[in-house]
CSV table of C-alpha atoms and ligand atoms in Angstrom, one decimal:
chain,number,residue,atom,x,y,z
C,151,MET,CA,-0.3,0.0,0.0
C,152,THR,CA,1.5,3.7,-0.5
C,153,HIS,CA,2.0,5.8,1.9
C,154,THR,CA,1.7,9.9,2.1
C,155,PRO,CA,2.9,12.0,5.2
C,156,VAL,CA,-0.8,14.0,4.7
C,157,ALA,CA,-3.6,13.2,2.8
C,158,ILE,CA,-5.6,16.1,1.7
C,159,ILE,CA,-9.0,16.3,0.9
C,160,GLY,CA,-10.2,18.9,-1.3
C,161,ALA,CA,-8.0,21.0,-4.0
C,162,GLY,CA,-9.6,24.0,-2.8
C,163,PRO,CA,-7.9,27.4,-1.6
C,164,ALA,CA,-7.0,25.3,1.5
C,165,GLY,CA,-5.9,21.9,0.6
C,166,LEU,CA,-3.7,23.3,-2.6
C,167,THR,CA,-2.0,26.1,-0.4
C,168,LEU,CA,-1.5,23.7,2.4
C,169,SER,CA,0.2,21.2,-0.3
C,170,HIS,CA,2.1,23.9,-1.4
C,171,LEU,CA,3.6,25.2,1.7
C,172,LEU,CA,4.2,21.7,3.1
C,173,HIS,CA,6.3,21.0,-0.1
C,174,GLN,CA,8.3,24.5,0.7
C,175,HIS,CA,9.7,22.9,3.8
C,176,GLY,CA,10.3,19.1,2.4
C,177,VAL,CA,7.0,17.4,3.4
C,178,GLU,CA,4.9,15.8,0.6
C,179,SER,CA,1.3,15.4,0.3
C,180,VAL,CA,-1.4,13.8,-2.0
C,181,ILE,CA,-4.3,15.7,-2.7
C,182,PHE,CA,-7.7,14.2,-3.5
C,183,GLU,CA,-10.4,16.3,-5.4
C,184,SER,CA,-13.9,14.8,-6.5
C,185,ARG,CA,-14.2,17.4,-9.2
C,186,SER,CA,-12.6,17.8,-12.5
C,187,ARG,CA,-9.3,20.2,-12.8
C,188,GLN,CA,-11.3,22.1,-15.5
C,189,ASP,CA,-14.3,22.1,-12.9
C,190,VAL,CA,-11.7,23.5,-10.3
C,191,GLU,CA,-10.4,26.0,-12.2
C,192,GLU,CA,-13.6,27.5,-13.9
C,193,THR,CA,-15.8,27.5,-11.0
C,194,VAL,CA,-16.7,31.0,-9.9
C,195,ARG,CA,-16.3,32.5,-6.9
C,196,ALA,CA,-15.1,35.5,-4.7
C,197,GLY,CA,-12.0,37.4,-5.4
C,198,VAL,CA,-10.2,39.5,-2.8
C,199,LEU,CA,-6.7,38.8,-1.5
C,200,GLU,CA,-5.5,40.1,1.8
C,201,GLN,CA,-1.7,41.5,1.8
C,202,GLY,CA,-0.6,38.6,3.7
C,203,VAL,CA,-1.9,36.2,1.2
C,204,ILE,CA,-0.4,38.3,-1.7
C,205,ASN,CA,2.9,38.3,-0.1
C,206,MET,CA,2.8,34.4,0.6
C,207,MET,CA,2.3,33.9,-3.2
C,208,ARG,CA,5.3,36.7,-4.0
C,209,GLN,CA,7.7,35.0,-1.0
C,210,THR,CA,6.8,31.1,-2.4
C,211,GLY,CA,6.8,31.6,-6.0
C,212,VAL,CA,3.2,31.6,-7.0
C,213,SER,CA,2.5,35.1,-7.9
C,214,GLU,CA,3.6,35.5,-11.6
C,215,ARG,CA,-0.1,36.0,-13.2
C,216,MET,CA,-1.5,37.7,-10.1
C,217,ASP,CA,1.4,40.3,-10.7
C,218,ALA,CA,0.9,40.6,-14.1
C,219,HIS,CA,-3.0,40.7,-14.5
C,220,ALA,CA,-4.8,41.3,-11.1
C,221,ASP,CA,-6.0,44.7,-10.3
C,222,ILE,CA,-3.8,46.0,-7.2
C,223,ASP,CA,-5.6,48.5,-5.3
C,224,ASP,CA,-5.0,51.0,-2.6
C,225,ALA,CA,-8.7,51.6,-1.8
C,226,ILE,CA,-12.4,51.1,-1.8
C,227,ASP,CA,-15.3,53.0,-2.0
C,228,ILE,CA,-18.2,53.1,0.2
C,229,SER,CA,-21.5,54.6,-1.3
C,230,ILE,CA,-24.6,55.9,0.3
C,231,ASN,CA,-27.3,56.7,-2.3
C,232,GLY,CA,-25.0,57.5,-4.8
C,233,SER,CA,-22.5,59.4,-2.6
C,234,ARG,CA,-19.0,57.8,-2.4
C,235,THR,CA,-16.4,58.1,0.4
C,236,ARG,CA,-12.8,56.6,-0.3
C,237,ILE,CA,-11.3,54.4,2.1
C,238,ASP,CA,-7.7,54.6,1.3
C,239,LEU,CA,-6.3,51.1,2.6
C,240,LYS,CA,-2.8,51.8,1.7
C,241,GLU,CA,-2.7,55.7,3.4
C,242,LEU,CA,-4.5,54.0,6.5
C,243,THR,CA,-2.7,50.8,7.0
C,244,GLY,CA,0.2,50.5,4.6
C,245,HIS,CA,-1.4,47.4,2.9
C,246,GLN,CA,-2.9,46.9,-0.5
C,247,MET,CA,-5.3,44.1,-1.7
C,248,ALA,CA,-5.7,42.3,-5.1
C,249,VAL,CA,-8.8,41.6,-6.7
C,250,TRP,CA,-7.9,38.1,-8.1
C,251,ALA,CA,-10.6,35.4,-8.7
C,252,GLN,CA,-10.2,32.7,-6.6
C,253,HIS,CA,-10.3,29.9,-9.6
C,254,GLU,CA,-7.1,32.1,-10.8
C,255,TYR,CA,-5.9,31.6,-7.4
C,256,LEU,CA,-6.7,28.0,-7.7
C,257,THR,CA,-5.4,27.4,-11.3
C,258,ASP,CA,-2.0,29.1,-10.0
C,259,PHE,CA,-1.5,26.8,-6.9
C,260,ILE,CA,-2.5,23.9,-9.2
C,261,ALA,CA,0.1,24.7,-12.0
C,262,LYS,CA,2.9,25.2,-9.1
C,263,ARG,CA,2.0,22.0,-7.1
C,264,LEU,CA,2.2,19.9,-10.6
C,265,ALA,CA,5.3,21.8,-11.8
C,266,ASP,CA,6.6,21.2,-8.2
C,267,GLY,CA,6.4,17.3,-8.9
C,268,GLY,CA,3.2,17.4,-6.1
C,269,THR,CA,0.3,14.7,-6.5
C,270,ILE,CA,-3.4,16.0,-7.4
C,271,PHE,CA,-6.0,13.1,-7.8
C,272,PHE,CA,-9.1,14.8,-9.9
C,273,GLU,CA,-12.3,13.2,-10.4
C,274,THR,CA,-11.4,10.9,-7.2
C,275,GLN,CA,-13.7,10.2,-4.6
C,276,VAL,CA,-12.7,9.7,-0.9
C,277,ASP,CA,-15.1,7.1,0.5
C,278,ASP,CA,-13.4,6.8,3.9
C,279,ALA,CA,-10.5,8.1,6.4
C,280,ASP,CA,-10.2,5.9,9.1
C,281,GLY,CA,-7.9,5.4,11.9
C,282,TYR,CA,-7.2,9.0,12.9
C,283,ASP,CA,-7.5,8.4,16.5
C,284,GLY,CA,-4.6,5.7,16.3
C,285,ASP,CA,-1.5,5.9,14.8
C,286,LYS,CA,-1.9,5.8,11.1
C,287,VAL,CA,-4.8,6.9,9.0
C,288,VAL,CA,-6.3,4.7,6.0
C,289,ILE,CA,-7.8,6.5,2.8
C,290,ASP,CA,-10.2,4.3,0.8
C,291,TYR,CA,-10.9,6.2,-2.6
C,292,THR,CA,-12.4,5.7,-5.7
C,293,THR,CA,-10.2,6.6,-8.8
C,294,ALA,CA,-11.2,8.5,-12.0
C,295,ASP,CA,-11.6,5.1,-13.5
C,296,GLY,CA,-13.8,3.4,-10.9
C,297,ARG,CA,-10.9,1.3,-8.9
C,298,HIS,CA,-10.9,1.1,-5.3
C,299,GLU,CA,-7.6,1.8,-3.8
C,300,GLN,CA,-6.3,2.3,0.0
C,301,MET,CA,-3.4,4.7,0.9
C,302,THR,CA,-2.2,4.9,4.3
C,303,ALA,CA,-1.2,8.6,5.6
C,304,ASP,CA,0.5,10.1,9.0
C,305,TYR,CA,-2.2,12.8,8.8
C,306,VAL,CA,-5.8,13.7,7.0
C,307,VAL,CA,-6.8,17.5,6.3
C,308,ALA,CA,-10.5,17.9,5.1
C,309,ALA,CA,-10.4,20.7,3.2
C,310,ASP,CA,-13.8,19.6,1.3
C,311,GLY,CA,-15.6,22.7,1.5
C,312,SER,CA,-19.0,23.6,3.5
C,313,LYS,CA,-20.3,20.1,3.5
C,314,SER,CA,-17.5,18.4,4.5
C,315,PRO,CA,-18.6,15.1,6.0
C,316,TYR,CA,-15.3,14.9,8.4
C,317,ARG,CA,-16.8,17.4,11.0
C,318,GLY,CA,-19.1,14.4,12.2
C,319,PRO,CA,-16.4,12.8,13.9
C,320,ILE,CA,-14.9,16.2,15.5
C,321,LEU,CA,-18.4,17.2,16.8
C,322,GLU,CA,-18.8,13.9,18.8
C,323,GLN,CA,-16.1,15.0,20.6
C,324,ASP,CA,-17.0,16.3,24.3
C,325,GLY,CA,-17.2,20.3,24.5
C,326,ALA,CA,-17.2,20.6,20.4
C,327,VAL,CA,-19.3,23.1,19.2
C,328,ARG,CA,-20.8,24.5,15.3
C,329,SER,CA,-21.9,27.8,16.0
C,330,ARG,CA,-24.2,29.2,13.2
C,331,HIS,CA,-25.9,32.1,12.0
C,332,GLU,CA,-28.2,32.9,8.9
C,333,TYR,CA,-28.9,36.1,7.5
C,334,PRO,CA,-32.3,37.9,5.8
C,335,TYR,CA,-30.4,38.4,2.4
C,336,ALA,CA,-28.3,37.1,-0.3
C,337,TRP,CA,-26.3,38.4,-3.4
C,338,PHE,CA,-27.2,38.1,-6.9
C,339,GLY,CA,-24.2,37.3,-8.9
C,340,ILE,CA,-23.3,38.4,-12.5
C,341,LEU,CA,-20.2,38.4,-14.8
C,342,VAL,CA,-20.6,40.7,-17.7
C,343,ASN,CA,-18.4,41.4,-20.6
C,344,GLY,CA,-17.9,45.2,-20.8
C,345,PRO,CA,-16.0,47.8,-19.5
C,346,GLN,CA,-14.8,48.5,-16.0
C,347,THR,CA,-17.3,51.2,-14.2
C,348,GLN,CA,-14.2,51.9,-12.0
C,349,LYS,CA,-10.8,50.1,-11.0
C,350,GLU,CA,-11.6,50.3,-7.2
C,351,LEU,CA,-14.3,48.4,-5.5
C,352,ILE,CA,-17.5,49.9,-4.7
C,353,TYR,CA,-19.6,48.8,-1.8
C,354,ALA,CA,-23.1,50.7,-2.4
C,355,THR,CA,-26.0,50.8,0.2
C,356,HIS,CA,-29.4,52.4,-0.9
C,357,GLU,CA,-33.0,52.1,0.4
C,358,GLU,CA,-33.4,49.1,-2.6
C,359,GLY,CA,-30.6,47.0,-1.1
C,360,PHE,CA,-26.8,46.7,-1.6
C,361,ALA,CA,-24.9,46.7,-4.5
C,362,LEU,CA,-21.4,45.7,-5.2
C,363,ILE,CA,-19.0,47.0,-8.3
C,364,SER,CA,-15.9,44.5,-8.6
C,365,THR,CA,-13.9,43.6,-11.6
C,366,ARG,CA,-12.3,40.5,-13.1
C,367,SER,CA,-10.2,42.4,-15.9
C,368,LYS,CA,-10.6,45.5,-18.1
C,369,ASP,CA,-13.0,43.6,-20.4
C,370,VAL,CA,-14.9,41.6,-17.6
C,371,GLN,CA,-16.6,42.8,-14.6
C,372,ARG,CA,-18.0,41.4,-11.7
C,373,TYR,CA,-21.2,42.7,-10.2
C,374,TYR,CA,-23.5,41.8,-7.2
C,375,LEU,CA,-26.8,43.0,-6.2
C,376,GLN,CA,-28.6,42.2,-2.8
C,377,CYS,CA,-31.4,39.9,-3.4
C,378,ASP,CA,-33.8,37.6,-1.4
C,379,PRO,CA,-32.0,34.3,-0.6
C,380,ASN,CA,-35.4,32.5,-2.1
C,381,ASP,CA,-34.9,34.6,-5.5
C,382,THR,CA,-34.1,32.5,-8.4
C,383,VAL,CA,-31.9,33.4,-11.6
C,384,ASP,CA,-34.9,33.6,-13.9
C,385,GLN,CA,-36.4,36.1,-11.8
C,386,TRP,CA,-33.7,38.4,-12.5
C,387,SER,CA,-33.8,39.9,-16.4
C,388,ASP,CA,-31.2,42.0,-17.7
C,389,GLU,CA,-33.3,44.8,-17.8
C,390,ARG,CA,-34.3,44.3,-14.1
C,391,ILE,CA,-30.5,44.0,-13.1
C,392,TRP,CA,-29.0,47.1,-15.2
C,393,GLU,CA,-32.2,49.0,-13.5
C,394,GLN,CA,-31.0,48.2,-10.0
C,395,LEU,CA,-27.4,48.6,-10.6
C,396,HIS,CA,-27.8,52.1,-11.8
C,397,LYS,CA,-30.6,53.2,-9.0
C,398,ARG,CA,-28.3,51.6,-6.2
C,399,VAL,CA,-24.6,52.8,-7.5
C,400,ASP,CA,-24.8,55.5,-10.2
C,401,GLY,CA,-23.9,59.2,-9.1
C,402,GLU,CA,-21.4,62.0,-8.4
C,403,GLY,CA,-20.6,61.5,-12.6
C,404,LEU,CA,-20.3,57.9,-12.2
C,405,THR,CA,-22.4,55.5,-14.4
C,406,VAL,CA,-22.4,51.7,-14.0
C,407,GLN,CA,-21.0,50.4,-17.5
C,408,GLU,CA,-23.6,48.3,-18.9
C,409,GLY,CA,-22.3,45.0,-21.0
C,410,GLU,CA,-23.5,41.5,-22.1
C,411,ILE,CA,-24.2,39.6,-18.9
C,412,PHE,CA,-23.0,35.8,-19.3
C,413,ASP,CA,-23.1,34.2,-16.0
C,414,LYS,CA,-25.8,34.8,-13.3
C,415,SER,CA,-26.0,33.3,-9.8
C,416,VAL,CA,-27.5,33.6,-6.2
C,417,LEU,CA,-25.0,33.4,-3.3
C,418,LYS,CA,-26.3,32.4,0.1
C,419,PHE,CA,-25.5,34.3,3.3
C,420,ARG,CA,-24.1,32.1,6.0
C,421,SER,CA,-21.9,32.2,9.1
C,422,ALA,CA,-20.6,29.2,10.8
C,423,VAL,CA,-17.8,28.2,13.0
C,424,THR,CA,-16.4,25.0,14.3
C,425,ASP,CA,-14.6,24.5,17.4
C,426,PRO,CA,-12.2,22.6,17.6
C,427,MET,CA,-10.9,21.9,14.3
C,428,GLN,CA,-9.1,18.6,15.2
C,429,ARG,CA,-9.2,15.1,16.6
C,430,GLY,CA,-6.0,13.1,16.7
C,431,ARG,CA,-4.7,12.6,13.0
C,432,LEU,CA,-7.5,14.5,11.6
C,433,PHE,CA,-7.7,18.3,10.8
C,434,LEU,CA,-10.6,20.5,9.4
C,435,ALA,CA,-9.4,23.7,7.0
C,436,GLY,CA,-10.8,26.4,5.3
C,437,ASP,CA,-14.9,26.0,4.7
C,438,ALA,CA,-14.7,22.5,5.8
C,439,ALA,CA,-14.5,24.3,9.7
C,440,HIS,CA,-16.3,27.7,9.1
C,441,THR,CA,-18.2,29.7,6.5
C,442,VAL,CA,-18.6,33.5,6.1
C,443,PRO,CA,-20.8,35.7,4.5
C,444,PRO,CA,-19.1,36.9,0.7
C,445,THR,CA,-19.2,40.7,2.2
C,446,GLY,CA,-15.5,41.5,2.4
C,447,ALA,CA,-14.7,38.4,0.6
C,448,LYS,CA,-12.6,36.5,3.6
C,449,GLY,CA,-13.1,33.1,2.9
C,450,LEU,CA,-10.3,32.7,0.8
C,451,ASN,CA,-8.0,34.6,2.9
C,452,LEU,CA,-9.5,32.6,6.3
C,453,ALA,CA,-8.6,29.4,4.6
C,454,VAL,CA,-4.4,30.4,3.8
C,455,ALA,CA,-4.7,32.0,7.5
C,456,ASP,CA,-5.6,28.3,8.6
C,457,VAL,CA,-3.2,26.5,6.7
C,458,SER,CA,-0.4,29.1,7.8
C,459,VAL,CA,-0.6,27.5,11.4
C,460,LEU,CA,-1.5,23.8,9.9
C,461,ALA,CA,1.7,23.4,7.7
C,462,PRO,CA,4.5,24.5,10.3
C,463,GLY,CA,2.5,22.4,12.9
C,464,LEU,CA,2.6,19.4,10.7
C,465,VAL,CA,6.2,19.7,9.4
C,466,ARG,CA,7.3,20.1,13.2
C,467,ALA,CA,5.3,17.0,14.1
C,468,ILE,CA,6.8,15.0,10.8
C,469,LYS,CA,10.1,15.9,10.8
C,470,ARG,CA,11.0,16.2,14.4
C,471,GLY,CA,8.3,14.4,16.2
C,472,ASP,CA,7.2,18.0,17.9
C,473,ASN,CA,3.5,18.1,18.6
C,474,ASP,CA,2.9,21.4,20.3
C,475,LEU,CA,2.1,23.6,17.3
C,476,LEU,CA,-0.6,21.0,15.8
C,477,ASP,CA,-2.0,20.2,19.2
C,478,ASN,CA,-2.8,23.9,19.3
C,479,TYR,CA,-3.7,24.6,15.9
C,480,SER,CA,-7.5,25.1,16.6
C,481,ALA,CA,-6.7,27.5,19.6
C,482,ILE,CA,-4.5,29.7,17.4
C,483,ALA,CA,-7.0,29.8,14.5
C,484,VAL,CA,-10.3,30.0,15.8
C,485,PRO,CA,-9.7,33.3,17.5
C,486,ARG,CA,-8.9,34.6,14.1
C,487,ILE,CA,-11.8,33.0,12.5
C,488,TRP,CA,-14.4,34.7,14.8
C,489,ARG,CA,-12.9,38.3,13.8
C,490,ALA,CA,-13.4,37.4,10.3
C,491,GLN,CA,-16.8,36.5,11.3
C,492,HIS,CA,-17.5,39.6,13.3
C,493,PHE,CA,-16.0,42.0,10.0
C,494,SER,CA,-18.0,39.9,7.8
C,495,TYR,CA,-21.5,40.0,9.8
C,496,TRP,CA,-20.3,43.9,10.4
C,497,MET,CA,-20.1,45.0,6.9
C,498,SER,CA,-23.1,42.9,5.9
C,499,SER,CA,-25.5,44.5,8.5
C,500,MET,CA,-23.8,47.8,7.9
C,501,LEU,CA,-24.6,47.9,4.1
C,502,HIS,CA,-27.8,45.4,3.7
C,503,SER,CA,-31.0,47.1,3.8
C,504,VAL,CA,-33.6,45.0,5.4
C,505,PRO,CA,-37.4,47.2,5.6
C,506,GLU,CA,-38.6,44.2,7.7
C,507,GLN,CA,-36.5,45.6,10.6
C,508,GLY,CA,-38.4,48.8,10.6
C,509,TYR,CA,-37.4,52.4,10.4
C,510,PHE,CA,-35.5,52.7,13.7
C,511,GLN,CA,-33.1,50.4,12.4
C,512,HIS,CA,-32.8,51.6,9.1
C,513,ARG,CA,-32.0,55.2,10.4
C,514,ARG,CA,-29.5,53.7,12.9
C,515,ARG,CA,-27.7,51.5,10.5
C,516,LEU,CA,-27.1,54.5,8.3
C,517,ALA,CA,-26.1,56.4,10.8
C,518,GLU,CA,-23.3,53.9,12.0
C,519,LEU,CA,-22.2,53.8,8.4
C,520,GLU,CA,-22.0,57.6,8.2
C,521,ALA,CA,-20.2,57.7,11.4
C,522,MET,CA,-17.7,55.2,10.6
C,523,ILE,CA,-16.9,57.0,7.2
C,524,SER,CA,-16.9,60.4,8.5
C,525,SER,CA,-14.1,59.8,11.3
C,526,GLU,CA,-10.6,59.0,10.2
C,527,ALA,CA,-10.4,56.7,13.1
C,528,GLY,CA,-13.5,54.9,12.1
C,529,ARG,CA,-12.5,54.6,8.2
C,530,ARG,CA,-8.9,53.3,9.8
C,531,TYR,CA,-10.9,50.6,12.0
C,532,GLN,CA,-12.8,49.5,8.7
C,533,ALA,CA,-9.5,49.7,6.8
C,534,GLU,CA,-7.5,47.5,9.1
C,535,GLN,CA,-10.1,44.9,9.5
C,536,TYR,CA,-10.8,44.8,5.4
C,537,VAL,CA,-6.9,44.3,4.4
C,538,GLY,CA,-6.9,41.8,7.2
C,539,ILE,CA,-4.5,41.0,10.2
C,540,ASP,CA,-0.9,39.3,8.9
C,541,LEU,CA,-0.8,35.8,8.3
C,542,PRO,CA,0.3,33.9,11.3
C,543,LYS,CA,4.1,32.9,11.0
C,544,PHE,CA,5.8,30.5,12.9
C,545,GLU,CA,9.5,28.8,12.4
C,546,VAL,CA,9.7,25.3,11.3
E,408,LIG,C1,-15.6,39.8,-5.7
E,408,LIG,O1,-15.2,40.4,-6.6
E,408,LIG,O2,-16.2,38.6,-6.4
E,408,LIG,C2,-16.0,40.2,-4.5
E,408,LIG,C3,-15.2,41.3,-4.0
E,408,LIG,C4,-15.7,41.8,-2.9
E,408,LIG,C5,-16.1,41.2,-2.0
E,408,LIG,C6,-16.9,40.0,-2.2
E,408,LIG,C7,-16.6,39.3,-3.5
E,408,LIG,O3,-16.6,41.8,-0.9
């Protein structure tokens, strides 16, 4: 039977970044991914990288395409009924952000892993991971051509997204919790062939609801509109979309640039945190452990933060038999996750309109937003949360 030091389930941001960081320290791993490479490289998700993630990509040789093609921005705009305030992230924090879509990030890391001789099994289903309470993990899997195989591993990391079945055994432990929050709104996301409305992102609030102007390139734009969680794609005609985007964003000489809409989807808003994120030789990373709503785009960044603790923890354990960092993985990762939850919740609740909450809450919400953007301390607080705290750094 083949053996790998670390079996990783899922080739998303958490799994690929973990495999890459382990390789940087001479520890090999195998990634099992149920979807095809093409599917992983084409699925549309959010797209903001924090400065810490940009730095990690640059320092470990994965930034070439991002540096050449991503919009690296100094600021975001907050718009209230068409009146915009610039939050100068660079001036307020010294940090920038990159608008680089998650599927581009995954494309970069898949190419880098393969170029470095890494193993990614696509279209391969993990049927069972067992033995994590003992001294060796056994992975049962079905290959792309339908063969049943087994592999042993020292550790298994479930980085298989928000529906991960591996939370189950973790939540069976005494004191383990899964904490959740639902939101009364969702986002309607579109991709557009057309010119940029503005290089820097615009987070807009308006009586009719939130809107976000983001970008993918000079010719492809990403726009979002607040919608009802039960809305379906066919309720949003192109005409309705443009009417609502203009209404919610236009103003002070800026007009949302129209184009051909070639993708429409509804994004659910959810928060969830699993604590702890480990049991024996089994670890959760990224969305398998926690979910954040898309406002502020913290999901990928949090996944990278998780594995920035997990990777050195695994390296120390495998190379030196030192388990201290690995044992403390959840204790180190979970507080940062709660801070990201708070930020995403706070941004979401300040920017979305919920008429059912009544006039008092509506005016209080706008007053909070106005108090924040009209104070330098407020803008700085917002900017610090937005660019993110530095990634955890541990010697191996
Ligand atoms: C995106 O470009 O998809 C995006 C940007 C900022 C967000 C969320 C999503 O807060």
